[in-house]
PDB file of C-alpha atoms and ligand atoms in Angstrom:
ATOM      1  CA  MET A   1      -3.700  -3.948  16.781  1.00 60.00           C
ATOM      2  CA  SER A   2      -6.627  -1.580  16.128  1.00 70.00           C
ATOM      3  CA  THR A   3      -9.662  -3.784  15.528  1.00 80.00           C
ATOM      4  CA  ASP A   4     -11.633  -0.792  14.207  1.00 91.00           C
ATOM      5  CA  LEU A   5      -8.978  -0.117  11.593  1.00 94.00           C
ATOM      6  CA  SER A   6      -8.712  -3.740  10.493  1.00 97.00           C
ATOM      7  CA  THR A   7     -12.528  -3.905  10.258  1.00 97.00           C
ATOM      8  CA  SER A   8     -12.518  -0.765   8.080  1.00 96.00           C
ATOM      9  CA  TRP A   9      -9.908  -2.292   5.754  1.00 97.00           C
ATOM     10  CA  SER A  10     -11.883  -5.557   5.636  1.00 97.00           C
ATOM     11  CA  ARG A  11     -14.985  -3.577   4.680  1.00 97.00           C
ATOM     12  CA  HIS A  12     -13.010  -1.855   1.918  1.00 97.00           C
ATOM     13  CA  ALA A  13     -11.402  -5.078   0.621  1.00 97.00           C
ATOM     14  CA  ARG A  14     -13.737  -5.842  -2.311  1.00 97.00           C
ATOM     15  CA  THR A  15     -13.791  -2.248  -3.561  1.00 96.00           C
ATOM     16  CA  TYR A  16     -10.007  -2.053  -3.216  1.00 95.00           C
ATOM     17  CA  ALA A  17      -9.553  -5.305  -5.148  1.00 96.00           C
ATOM     18  CA  ARG A  18     -11.863  -4.092  -7.940  1.00 94.00           C
ATOM     19  CA  LEU A  19     -10.726  -0.477  -8.314  1.00 93.00           C
ATOM     20  CA  GLY A  20      -7.464   0.140  -6.437  1.00 92.00           C
ATOM     21  CA  ALA A  21      -5.460  -3.049  -6.797  1.00 93.00           C
ATOM     22  CA  PRO A  22      -5.364  -3.226 -10.613  1.00 89.00           C
ATOM     23  CA  PHE A  23      -3.399   0.006 -10.376  1.00 91.00           C
ATOM     24  CA  THR A  24      -1.372  -0.417  -7.168  1.00 93.00           C
ATOM     25  CA  GLY A  25      -0.898  -4.050  -8.249  1.00 95.00           C
ATOM     26  CA  TYR A  26       1.048  -2.904 -11.299  1.00 96.00           C
ATOM     27  CA  ILE A  27       3.247  -0.795  -9.019  1.00 98.00           C
ATOM     28  CA  SER A  28       3.751  -3.475  -6.362  1.00 97.00           C
ATOM     29  CA  GLN A  29       4.608  -6.116  -8.965  1.00 97.00           C
ATOM     30  CA  SER A  30       7.134  -3.655 -10.455  1.00 98.00           C
ATOM     31  CA  LEU A  31       8.584  -3.242  -6.931  1.00 98.00           C
ATOM     32  CA  PHE A  32       9.049  -6.994  -6.695  1.00 98.00           C
ATOM     33  CA  HIS A  33      10.696  -7.179 -10.128  1.00 98.00           C
ATOM     34  CA  THR A  34      13.072  -4.345  -9.167  1.00 97.00           C
ATOM     35  CA  VAL A  35      14.757  -6.693  -6.688  1.00 97.00           C
ATOM     36  CA  ALA A  36      13.926 -10.154  -8.057  1.00 98.00           C
ATOM     37  CA  GLY A  37      17.390 -10.455  -9.616  1.00 97.00           C
ATOM     38  CA  ARG A  38      19.047  -9.945  -6.201  1.00 97.00           C
ATOM     39  CA  LEU A  39      17.160 -12.742  -4.430  1.00 98.00           C
ATOM     40  CA  PRO A  40      19.094 -15.843  -3.376  1.00 97.00           C
ATOM     41  CA  PRO A  41      18.073 -19.297  -4.672  1.00 96.00           C
ATOM     42  CA  ALA A  42      14.931 -20.693  -2.995  1.00 97.00           C
ATOM     43  CA  PRO A  43      14.155 -17.424  -1.184  1.00 98.00           C
ATOM     44  CA  GLN A  44      11.805 -17.207   1.783  1.00 98.00           C
ATOM     45  CA  ILE A  45       9.732 -14.104   1.007  1.00 98.00           C
ATOM     46  CA  LEU A  46       7.409 -12.068   3.255  1.00 98.00           C
ATOM     47  CA  ASP A  47       4.744  -9.604   2.070  1.00 98.00           C
ATOM     48  CA  VAL A  48       3.610  -7.242   4.870  1.00 98.00           C
ATOM     49  CA  ALA A  49       0.140  -5.668   4.437  1.00 98.00           C
ATOM     50  CA  CYS A  50      -0.391  -7.703   1.260  1.00 98.00           C
ATOM     51  CA  GLY A  51      -3.945  -6.486   0.507  1.00 98.00           C
ATOM     52  CA  ASN A  52      -5.454  -8.875  -2.017  1.00 97.00           C
ATOM     53  CA  GLY A  53      -2.025 -10.283  -2.843  1.00 98.00           C
ATOM     54  CA  GLU A  54      -0.759  -8.456  -5.932  1.00 98.00           C
ATOM     55  CA  LEU A  55       2.923  -8.332  -4.903  1.00 98.00           C
ATOM     56  CA  SER A  56       2.737 -11.859  -3.508  1.00 98.00           C
ATOM     57  CA  ARG A  57       1.445 -13.026  -6.896  1.00 98.00           C
ATOM     58  CA  ALA A  58       4.716 -11.853  -8.512  1.00 98.00           C
ATOM     59  CA  ALA A  59       6.695 -13.524  -5.703  1.00 98.00           C
ATOM     60  CA  VAL A  60       4.846 -16.832  -6.092  1.00 98.00           C
ATOM     61  CA  LEU A  61       5.328 -16.779  -9.883  1.00 98.00           C
ATOM     62  CA  HIS A  62       9.057 -16.138  -9.281  1.00 97.00           C
ATOM     63  CA  CYS A  63       9.284 -19.180  -6.974  1.00 97.00           C
ATOM     64  CA  LEU A  64       7.246 -21.383  -9.331  1.00 97.00           C
ATOM     65  CA  ALA A  65       9.497 -20.441 -12.278  1.00 97.00           C
ATOM     66  CA  GLU A  66      12.607 -21.166 -10.206  1.00 96.00           C
ATOM     67  CA  ARG A  67      11.210 -24.523  -9.074  1.00 95.00           C
ATOM     68  CA  ALA A  68      10.435 -25.490 -12.685  1.00 95.00           C
ATOM     69  CA  ALA A  69      13.930 -24.467 -13.822  1.00 95.00           C
ATOM     70  CA  SER A  70      16.094 -25.808 -10.997  1.00 94.00           C
ATOM     71  CA  GLY A  71      13.973 -27.712  -8.500  1.00 92.00           C
ATOM     72  CA  HIS A  72      14.742 -25.107  -5.791  1.00 88.00           C
ATOM     73  CA  THR A  73      11.681 -24.377  -3.684  1.00 88.00           C
ATOM     74  CA  GLY A  74      11.367 -21.000  -1.992  1.00 96.00           C
ATOM     75  CA  GLY A  75       8.269 -19.866  -0.164  1.00 98.00           C
ATOM     76  CA  VAL A  76       5.972 -16.858   0.167  1.00 98.00           C
ATOM     77  CA  VAL A  77       4.095 -15.710   3.283  1.00 98.00           C
ATOM     78  CA  ALA A  78       1.430 -13.110   2.489  1.00 98.00           C
ATOM     79  CA  THR A  79       0.181 -11.227   5.563  1.00 98.00           C
ATOM     80  CA  ASP A  80      -2.374  -8.518   6.310  1.00 98.00           C
ATOM     81  CA  PHE A  81      -4.278  -7.546   9.462  1.00 98.00           C
ATOM     82  CA  ALA A  82      -7.654  -7.377   7.655  1.00 98.00           C
ATOM     83  CA  PRO A  83      -9.217 -10.865   7.462  1.00 98.00           C
ATOM     84  CA  GLU A  84     -11.183 -10.001   4.309  1.00 98.00           C
ATOM     85  CA  MET A  85      -7.978  -8.889   2.532  1.00 98.00           C
ATOM     86  CA  VAL A  86      -6.312 -12.161   3.528  1.00 98.00           C
ATOM     87  CA  ALA A  87      -9.331 -14.115   2.252  1.00 98.00           C
ATOM     88  CA  LEU A  88      -9.064 -12.368  -1.139  1.00 98.00           C
ATOM     89  CA  ALA A  89      -5.283 -12.906  -1.247  1.00 98.00           C
ATOM     90  CA  SER A  90      -5.809 -16.574  -0.441  1.00 98.00           C
ATOM     91  CA  LYS A  91      -8.316 -16.914  -3.283  1.00 97.00           C
ATOM     92  CA  ASN A  92      -6.123 -15.035  -5.791  1.00 97.00           C
ATOM     93  CA  LEU A  93      -2.921 -16.866  -4.897  1.00 98.00           C
ATOM     94  CA  GLY A  94      -4.758 -20.197  -4.630  1.00 96.00           C
ATOM     95  CA  ALA A  95      -5.578 -19.853  -8.341  1.00 97.00           C
ATOM     96  CA  LEU A  96      -1.831 -20.133  -9.073  1.00 97.00           C
ATOM     97  CA  ASP A  97      -1.877 -23.746  -7.870  1.00 94.00           C
ATOM     98  CA  ALA A  98       1.320 -23.249  -5.888  1.00 96.00           C
ATOM     99  CA  GLY A  99       0.392 -25.664  -3.061  1.00 94.00           C
ATOM    100  CA  ASP A 100       2.361 -25.200   0.148  1.00 93.00           C
ATOM    101  CA  LEU A 101       4.813 -22.811  -1.516  1.00 96.00           C
ATOM    102  CA  VAL A 102       2.480 -19.993  -0.354  1.00 98.00           C
ATOM    103  CA  ARG A 103       0.767 -19.225   2.973  1.00 97.00           C
ATOM    104  CA  CYS A 104      -1.702 -16.402   3.672  1.00 98.00           C
ATOM    105  CA  GLU A 105      -2.029 -15.234   7.277  1.00 98.00           C
ATOM    106  CA  VAL A 106      -3.835 -12.594   9.303  1.00 98.00           C
ATOM    107  CA  GLN A 107      -0.949 -10.748  10.975  1.00 98.00           C
ATOM    108  CA  ASP A 108      -0.514  -7.257  12.405  1.00 98.00           C
ATOM    109  CA  GLY A 109       2.578  -5.858  10.696  1.00 98.00           C
ATOM    110  CA  GLN A 110       3.395  -3.915  13.870  1.00 98.00           C
ATOM    111  CA  ALA A 111       3.841  -7.159  15.852  1.00 98.00           C
ATOM    112  CA  LEU A 112       4.485 -10.096  13.521  1.00 98.00           C
ATOM    113  CA  ALA A 113       4.088 -13.566  15.015  1.00 98.00           C
ATOM    114  CA  LEU A 114       6.995 -14.786  12.870  1.00 98.00           C
ATOM    115  CA  GLU A 115      10.449 -16.011  13.785  1.00 98.00           C
ATOM    116  CA  THR A 116      13.406 -13.628  13.948  1.00 98.00           C
ATOM    117  CA  ALA A 117      15.798 -13.855  10.956  1.00 98.00           C
ATOM    118  CA  SER A 118      13.566 -16.318   9.096  1.00 98.00           C
ATOM    119  CA  PHE A 119      13.174 -14.505   5.718  1.00 98.00           C
ATOM    120  CA  ASP A 120      15.557 -13.641   2.851  1.00 98.00           C
ATOM    121  CA  ALA A 121      13.345 -10.823   1.575  1.00 98.00           C
ATOM    122  CA  ALA A 122      10.501  -8.712   2.941  1.00 98.00           C
ATOM    123  CA  PHE A 123       8.229  -6.358   0.999  1.00 98.00           C
ATOM    124  CA  SER A 124       5.558  -3.838   1.846  1.00 98.00           C
ATOM    125  CA  ALA A 125       3.826  -1.951  -0.966  1.00 98.00           C
ATOM    126  CA  PHE A 126       1.817   0.998   0.367  1.00 97.00           C
ATOM    127  CA  GLY A 127       1.443  -0.892   3.652  1.00 97.00           C
ATOM    128  CA  ILE A 128       3.800  -0.036   6.519  1.00 98.00           C
ATOM    129  CA  PHE A 129       3.846   3.659   5.581  1.00 96.00           C
ATOM    130  CA  LEU A 130       0.185   3.822   6.711  1.00 94.00           C
ATOM    131  CA  PHE A 131       0.588   2.097  10.071  1.00 96.00           C
ATOM    132  CA  PRO A 132      -0.237   4.137  13.192  1.00 94.00           C
ATOM    133  CA  ASP A 133       3.113   2.906  14.614  1.00 96.00           C
ATOM    134  CA  ARG A 134       5.145   2.973  11.424  1.00 97.00           C
ATOM    135  CA  HIS A 135       8.479   2.552  13.233  1.00 98.00           C
ATOM    136  CA  ALA A 136       7.235  -0.707  14.750  1.00 98.00           C
ATOM    137  CA  GLY A 137       6.315  -1.866  11.222  1.00 98.00           C
ATOM    138  CA  TRP A 138       9.792  -1.188   9.773  1.00 98.00           C
ATOM    139  CA  ARG A 139      11.489  -2.733  12.840  1.00 98.00           C
ATOM    140  CA  GLU A 140       9.363  -5.866  12.628  1.00 98.00           C
ATOM    141  CA  ALA A 141      10.230  -6.271   8.930  1.00 98.00           C
ATOM    142  CA  ALA A 142      13.930  -5.883   9.858  1.00 98.00           C
ATOM    143  CA  ARG A 143      13.631  -8.331  12.770  1.00 98.00           C
ATOM    144  CA  VAL A 144      12.225 -11.186  10.672  1.00 98.00           C
ATOM    145  CA  LEU A 145      14.875 -10.703   7.949  1.00 98.00           C
ATOM    146  CA  ARG A 146      18.165 -12.532   8.200  1.00 98.00           C
ATOM    147  CA  PRO A 147      21.182 -10.159   8.404  1.00 97.00           C
ATOM    148  CA  GLY A 148      21.849  -8.880   4.878  1.00 98.00           C
ATOM    149  CA  GLY A 149      18.302  -9.817   3.815  1.00 98.00           C
ATOM    150  CA  ILE A 150      16.624  -7.542   1.306  1.00 98.00           C
ATOM    151  CA  PHE A 151      13.763  -5.152   2.047  1.00 98.00           C
ATOM    152  CA  ALA A 152      11.703  -3.191  -0.479  1.00 98.00           C
ATOM    153  CA  THR A 153       8.816  -0.826   0.056  1.00 98.00           C
ATOM    154  CA  ALA A 154       6.627   1.548  -1.980  1.00 98.00           C
ATOM    155  CA  VAL A 155       5.518   4.841  -0.420  1.00 98.00           C
ATOM    156  CA  TRP A 156       3.468   7.671  -1.972  1.00 97.00           C
ATOM    157  CA  ARG A 157       5.174  10.994  -2.618  1.00 97.00           C
ATOM    158  CA  GLY A 158       3.488  14.099  -1.169  1.00 95.00           C
ATOM    159  CA  PRO A 159       0.942  16.387  -2.889  1.00 95.00           C
ATOM    160  CA  ASN A 160       3.620  18.672  -4.387  1.00 95.00           C
ATOM    161  CA  ASP A 161       5.171  15.811  -6.348  1.00 97.00           C
ATOM    162  CA  ASN A 162       2.173  13.534  -6.807  1.00 98.00           C
ATOM    163  CA  ALA A 163      -0.916  14.716  -8.701  1.00 97.00           C
ATOM    164  CA  LEU A 164      -2.973  11.771  -7.399  1.00 96.00           C
ATOM    165  CA  ALA A 165      -2.515  12.891  -3.765  1.00 95.00           C
ATOM    166  CA  ARG A 166      -3.016  16.544  -4.714  1.00 96.00           C
ATOM    167  CA  LEU A 167      -6.216  15.937  -6.708  1.00 96.00           C
ATOM    168  CA  GLN A 168      -7.710  13.603  -4.111  1.00 94.00           C
ATOM    169  CA  MET A 169      -6.927  15.675  -1.023  1.00 93.00           C
ATOM    170  CA  GLY A 170      -7.155  19.228  -2.458  1.00 94.00           C
ATOM    171  CA  PRO A 171     -10.904  19.451  -3.123  1.00 96.00           C
ATOM    172  CA  VAL A 172     -11.697  17.651   0.147  1.00 95.00           C
ATOM    173  CA  ILE A 173      -9.557  19.964   2.294  1.00 93.00           C
ATOM    174  CA  ALA A 174     -10.824  23.055   0.433  1.00 94.00           C
ATOM    175  CA  ALA A 175     -14.455  22.223   1.268  1.00 95.00           C
ATOM    176  CA  LEU A 176     -13.971  21.114   4.881  1.00 94.00           C
ATOM    177  CA  PRO A 177     -15.310  23.513   7.509  1.00 92.00           C
ATOM    178  CA  ALA A 178     -12.564  25.056   9.680  1.00 93.00           C
ATOM    179  CA  ARG A 179     -13.930  23.061  12.671  1.00 90.00           C
ATOM    180  CA  VAL A 180     -13.007  19.772  10.943  1.00 90.00           C
ATOM    181  CA  ARG A 181      -9.950  20.968   9.004  1.00 92.00           C
ATOM    182  CA  ASP A 182      -8.211  22.438  12.072  1.00 91.00           C
ATOM    183  CA  ALA A 183      -8.773  19.272  14.113  1.00 91.00           C
ATOM    184  CA  LEU A 184      -7.254  16.938  11.497  1.00 90.00           C
ATOM    185  CA  PRO A 185      -3.922  15.467  12.550  1.00 88.00           C
ATOM    186  CA  ARG A 186      -1.113  16.027  10.034  1.00 87.00           C
ATOM    187  CA  PRO A 187      -0.884  12.719   8.097  1.00 88.00           C
ATOM    188  CA  GLY A 188       2.206  10.989   9.518  1.00 90.00           C
ATOM    189  CA  TRP A 189       3.242   9.589   6.132  1.00 93.00           C
ATOM    190  CA  LEU A 190       4.074  13.110   4.933  1.00 94.00           C
ATOM    191  CA  ASP A 191       7.259  12.787   7.057  1.00 95.00           C
ATOM    192  CA  ILE A 192       8.480  10.071   4.687  1.00 98.00           C
ATOM    193  CA  ALA A 193       7.026  11.467   1.450  1.00 97.00           C
ATOM    194  CA  SER A 194      10.471  12.843   0.587  1.00 97.00           C
ATOM    195  CA  ALA A 195      13.378  10.565  -0.396  1.00 98.00           C
ATOM    196  CA  GLU A 196      15.497  12.022   2.448  1.00 97.00           C
ATOM    197  CA  GLY A 197      12.780  11.494   5.083  1.00 97.00           C
ATOM    198  CA  LEU A 198      12.203   7.909   3.950  1.00 98.00           C
ATOM    199  CA  GLU A 199      15.911   7.078   3.890  1.00 98.00           C
ATOM    200  CA  GLN A 200      16.474   8.603   7.324  1.00 98.00           C
ATOM    201  CA  GLU A 201      13.578   6.716   8.885  1.00 98.00           C
ATOM    202  CA  LEU A 202      14.580   3.359   7.391  1.00 98.00           C
ATOM    203  CA  SER A 203      18.176   3.780   8.532  1.00 98.00           C
ATOM    204  CA  SER A 204      16.951   4.453  12.095  1.00 98.00           C
ATOM    205  CA  CYS A 205      14.900   1.235  12.031  1.00 98.00           C
ATOM    206  CA  GLY A 206      17.518  -1.375  11.181  1.00 97.00           C
ATOM    207  CA  PHE A 207      18.246  -0.958   7.447  1.00 98.00           C
ATOM    208  CA  SER A 208      21.373   0.028   5.502  1.00 98.00           C
ATOM    209  CA  GLU A 209      22.477   0.350   1.835  1.00 98.00           C
ATOM    210  CA  ILE A 210      19.204   2.218   1.215  1.00 98.00           C
ATOM    211  CA  GLU A 211      18.422   3.186  -2.389  1.00 98.00           C
ATOM    212  CA  VAL A 212      15.393   5.375  -3.089  1.00 98.00           C
ATOM    213  CA  SER A 213      14.059   5.850  -6.623  1.00 98.00           C
ATOM    214  CA  VAL A 214      10.990   7.509  -8.151  1.00 98.00           C
ATOM    215  CA  PHE A 215       8.323   5.354  -9.813  1.00 98.00           C
ATOM    216  CA  ASP A 216       5.536   7.008 -11.814  1.00 98.00           C
ATOM    217  CA  ALA A 217       2.275   5.434 -12.944  1.00 97.00           C
ATOM    218  CA  VAL A 218      -1.225   6.354 -14.081  1.00 96.00           C
ATOM    219  CA  LEU A 219      -4.454   5.541 -12.241  1.00 94.00           C
ATOM    220  CA  THR A 220      -7.747   5.546 -14.082  1.00 94.00           C
ATOM    221  CA  ALA A 221     -11.186   5.491 -12.479  1.00 95.00           C
ATOM    222  CA  PRO A 222     -14.353   4.562 -14.406  1.00 96.00           C
ATOM    223  CA  THR A 223     -16.320   7.713 -13.448  1.00 97.00           C
ATOM    224  CA  PRO A 224     -16.016  10.701 -11.073  1.00 98.00           C
ATOM    225  CA  ARG A 225     -18.686   9.254  -8.754  1.00 97.00           C
ATOM    226  CA  VAL A 226     -17.024   5.833  -8.515  1.00 96.00           C
ATOM    227  CA  MET A 227     -13.732   7.526  -7.582  1.00 96.00           C
ATOM    228  CA  TRP A 228     -15.453   9.633  -4.906  1.00 96.00           C
ATOM    229  CA  GLU A 229     -17.209   6.591  -3.445  1.00 94.00           C
ATOM    230  CA  MET A 230     -13.928   4.705  -3.318  1.00 94.00           C
ATOM    231  CA  MET A 231     -12.301   7.654  -1.509  1.00 95.00           C
ATOM    232  CA  ARG A 232     -15.148   7.783   1.041  1.00 94.00           C
ATOM    233  CA  GLU A 233     -14.848   4.085   1.826  1.00 94.00           C
ATOM    234  CA  ASN A 234     -11.023   3.975   1.901  1.00 94.00           C
ATOM    235  CA  PRO A 235      -9.872   4.149   5.565  1.00 93.00           C
ATOM    236  CA  GLY A 236      -7.027   6.531   4.580  1.00 87.00           C
ATOM    237  CA  THR A 237      -8.850   9.186   2.538  1.00 88.00           C
ATOM    238  CA  GLY A 238     -12.135   8.501   4.385  1.00 90.00           C
ATOM    239  CA  ALA A 239     -10.507   9.600   7.666  1.00 87.00           C
ATOM    240  CA  LEU A 240     -10.480  13.188   6.368  1.00 90.00           C
ATOM    241  CA  ILE A 241     -14.277  13.337   6.394  1.00 91.00           C
ATOM    242  CA  GLY A 242     -15.014  11.026   9.334  1.00 86.00           C
ATOM    243  CA  SER A 243     -16.308  13.802  11.593  1.00 88.00           C
ATOM    244  CA  CYS A 244     -18.349  15.754   8.997  1.00 93.00           C
ATOM    245  CA  THR A 245     -22.080  16.308   9.442  1.00 93.00           C
ATOM    246  CA  GLU A 246     -24.345  15.313   6.536  1.00 94.00           C
ATOM    247  CA  ALA A 247     -24.459  18.889   5.245  1.00 95.00           C
ATOM    248  CA  GLU A 248     -20.666  19.238   5.477  1.00 94.00           C
ATOM    249  CA  LEU A 249     -20.224  15.947   3.679  1.00 94.00           C
ATOM    250  CA  ALA A 250     -22.546  17.106   0.888  1.00 95.00           C
ATOM    251  CA  ALA A 251     -20.360  20.211   0.411  1.00 95.00           C
ATOM    252  CA  VAL A 252     -17.208  18.070   0.227  1.00 96.00           C
ATOM    253  CA  GLU A 253     -18.884  15.722  -2.243  1.00 96.00           C
ATOM    254  CA  GLN A 254     -19.817  18.644  -4.459  1.00 97.00           C
ATOM    255  CA  SER A 255     -16.283  20.035  -4.337  1.00 96.00           C
ATOM    256  CA  VAL A 256     -14.726  16.678  -5.214  1.00 97.00           C
ATOM    257  CA  LEU A 257     -17.233  15.808  -7.949  1.00 97.00           C
ATOM    258  CA  SER A 258     -16.917  19.192  -9.643  1.00 97.00           C
ATOM    259  CA  THR A 259     -13.107  18.848  -9.717  1.00 97.00           C
ATOM    260  CA  PHE A 260     -13.340  15.306 -11.086  1.00 98.00           C
ATOM    261  CA  LEU A 261     -16.058  16.264 -13.620  1.00 98.00           C
ATOM    262  CA  ALA A 262     -13.820  19.017 -14.966  1.00 97.00           C
ATOM    263  CA  MET A 263     -11.066  16.419 -15.381  1.00 97.00           C
ATOM    264  CA  SER A 264     -13.224  13.739 -17.033  1.00 97.00           C
ATOM    265  CA  GLY A 265     -15.442  15.963 -19.211  1.00 97.00           C
ATOM    266  CA  GLY A 266     -18.657  14.188 -18.185  1.00 97.00           C
ATOM    267  CA  PRO A 267     -20.287  12.117 -15.408  1.00 97.00           C
ATOM    268  CA  ASP A 268     -20.013   8.866 -17.359  1.00 98.00           C
ATOM    269  CA  ARG A 269     -16.463   9.366 -18.559  1.00 98.00           C
ATOM    270  CA  SER A 270     -13.332   7.934 -17.039  1.00 97.00           C
ATOM    271  CA  LEU A 271     -10.714  10.081 -15.354  1.00 96.00           C
ATOM    272  CA  ARG A 272      -6.976   9.756 -15.217  1.00 96.00           C
ATOM    273  CA  PHE A 273      -4.547  10.623 -12.429  1.00 97.00           C
ATOM    274  CA  GLU A 274      -0.772  10.864 -12.697  1.00 97.00           C
ATOM    275  CA  ALA A 275       0.678   9.220  -9.597  1.00 97.00           C
ATOM    276  CA  SER A 276       4.187   9.167  -8.200  1.00 98.00           C
ATOM    277  CA  CYS A 277       5.758   7.094  -5.451  1.00 98.00           C
ATOM    278  CA  HIS A 278       9.166   6.157  -4.071  1.00 98.00           C
ATOM    279  CA  PHE A 279      10.620   2.688  -4.134  1.00 98.00           C
ATOM    280  CA  ALA A 280      13.077   2.112  -1.284  1.00 98.00           C
ATOM    281  CA  VAL A 281      15.322  -0.952  -1.444  1.00 98.00           C
ATOM    282  CA  ALA A 282      17.577  -1.735   1.516  1.00 98.00           C
ATOM    283  CA  ARG A 283      19.439  -4.456   3.383  1.00 98.00           C
ATOM    284  CA  ARG A 284      18.854  -5.517   6.948  1.00 98.00           C
ATOM    285  CA  SER A 285      21.873  -4.195   8.863  1.00 95.00           C
TER     286      SER A 285
HETATM  287  C1  LIG B 301      -3.250   0.568   0.432  1.00 79.56           C
HETATM  288  S1  LIG B 301      -3.439  -1.101   0.888  1.00 79.56           S
HETATM  289  C2  LIG B 301      -2.034  -1.852   0.077  1.00 79.56           C
HETATM  290  C3  LIG B 301      -2.258  -3.319  -0.200  1.00 79.56           C
HETATM  291  C4  LIG B 301      -1.197  -4.013  -1.071  1.00 79.56           C
HETATM  292  N1  LIG B 301       0.103  -4.057  -0.434  1.00 79.56           N
HETATM  293  C5  LIG B 301      -1.121  -3.412  -2.446  1.00 79.56           C
HETATM  294  O1  LIG B 301      -0.081  -2.823  -2.786  1.00 79.56           O
HETATM  295  O2  LIG B 301      -2.103  -3.512  -3.197  1.00 79.56           O
HETATM  296  C6  LIG B 301      -2.952  -1.073   2.585  1.00 79.56           C
HETATM  297  C7  LIG B 301      -3.052  -2.428   3.257  1.00 79.56           C
HETATM  298  O3  LIG B 301      -2.447  -2.327   4.558  1.00 79.56           O
HETATM  299  C8  LIG B 301      -3.163  -3.171   5.436  1.00 79.56           C
HETATM  300  N2  LIG B 301      -2.802  -2.762   6.799  1.00 79.56           N
HETATM  301  C9  LIG B 301      -3.006  -1.558   7.383  1.00 79.56           C
HETATM  302  N3  LIG B 301      -2.531  -1.572   8.647  1.00 79.56           N
HETATM  303  C10 LIG B 301      -1.985  -2.799   8.862  1.00 79.56           C
HETATM  304  C11 LIG B 301      -1.318  -3.420   9.964  1.00 79.56           C
HETATM  305  N4  LIG B 301      -1.124  -2.783  11.133  1.00 79.56           N
HETATM  306  N5  LIG B 301      -0.856  -4.682   9.801  1.00 79.56           N
HETATM  307  C12 LIG B 301      -1.046  -5.345   8.634  1.00 79.56           C
HETATM  308  N6  LIG B 301      -1.695  -4.823   7.573  1.00 79.56           N
HETATM  309  C13 LIG B 301      -2.153  -3.564   7.672  1.00 79.56           C
HETATM  310  C14 LIG B 301      -4.613  -2.952   5.020  1.00 79.56           C
HETATM  311  O4  LIG B 301      -5.469  -3.949   5.475  1.00 79.56           O
HETATM  312  C15 LIG B 301      -4.471  -2.922   3.481  1.00 79.56           C
HETATM  313  O5  LIG B 301      -4.633  -4.204   2.940  1.00 79.56           O
END
């Protein structure tokens, strides 16, 4: 596991919980509800790269409702490699008073310390698609699922189909000096930004009966500057500007803020991004 990367995500945890998760949380809870009706009674559910626990919250509420209705007790294991994310998930899920129905653990999704074939369902909302070794992430999710177990993931679509990605990355890339721009690796997740690419990769990593659908949502940010600061701190978008000098960074900031100001109509006004992702639902082969 990359300690640097998990430290960066830990550092970003509070900002993510305040500004990112209310939005991705809506999407990840929708992902859970897409498959909730296909879960067996008393399901054992895993959330990989759970962040501050938005998808796990829906899973815990599902198990609590089932327990109240039928006495069946499933369980939820919420995992993330960033200790600060796990601490926030633990606090958020603890508020549901679910007792030992839920466990929060620091776990690298590329090498889960969990038993083979021990879960009925595994989820990863905007998690595994970011891993440096994404294939290891999918394979680990498949390994811990029982045969026929259900897997669901949310993955961003690329800039051509997703205004959020286009509007975040466009003004950054446009203002980067050639020295930095030419040295940037092509983001690996672009290989699975298309439905075909995602389906192909999942089928090569232990999944079958793969269904990919489009899910659209809207992200709002309080002001242009808050959005820019969140992008700088986020380990994903922040990686684009990691090797900029102060002067280069100032030029990028100006490019981003002027784009966002044009969208919001003023420095103290909120801005709105259309966002589009894929939901993939599959079975462990
Ligand atoms: C964009 S956030 C998504 C969080 C959450 N699933 C949600 O939808 O709100 C990405 C998460 O992946 C986690 N992450 C990144 N690499 C990881 C790895 N190798 N193992 C486990 N978690 C990882 C980060 O710590 C972060 O919480």
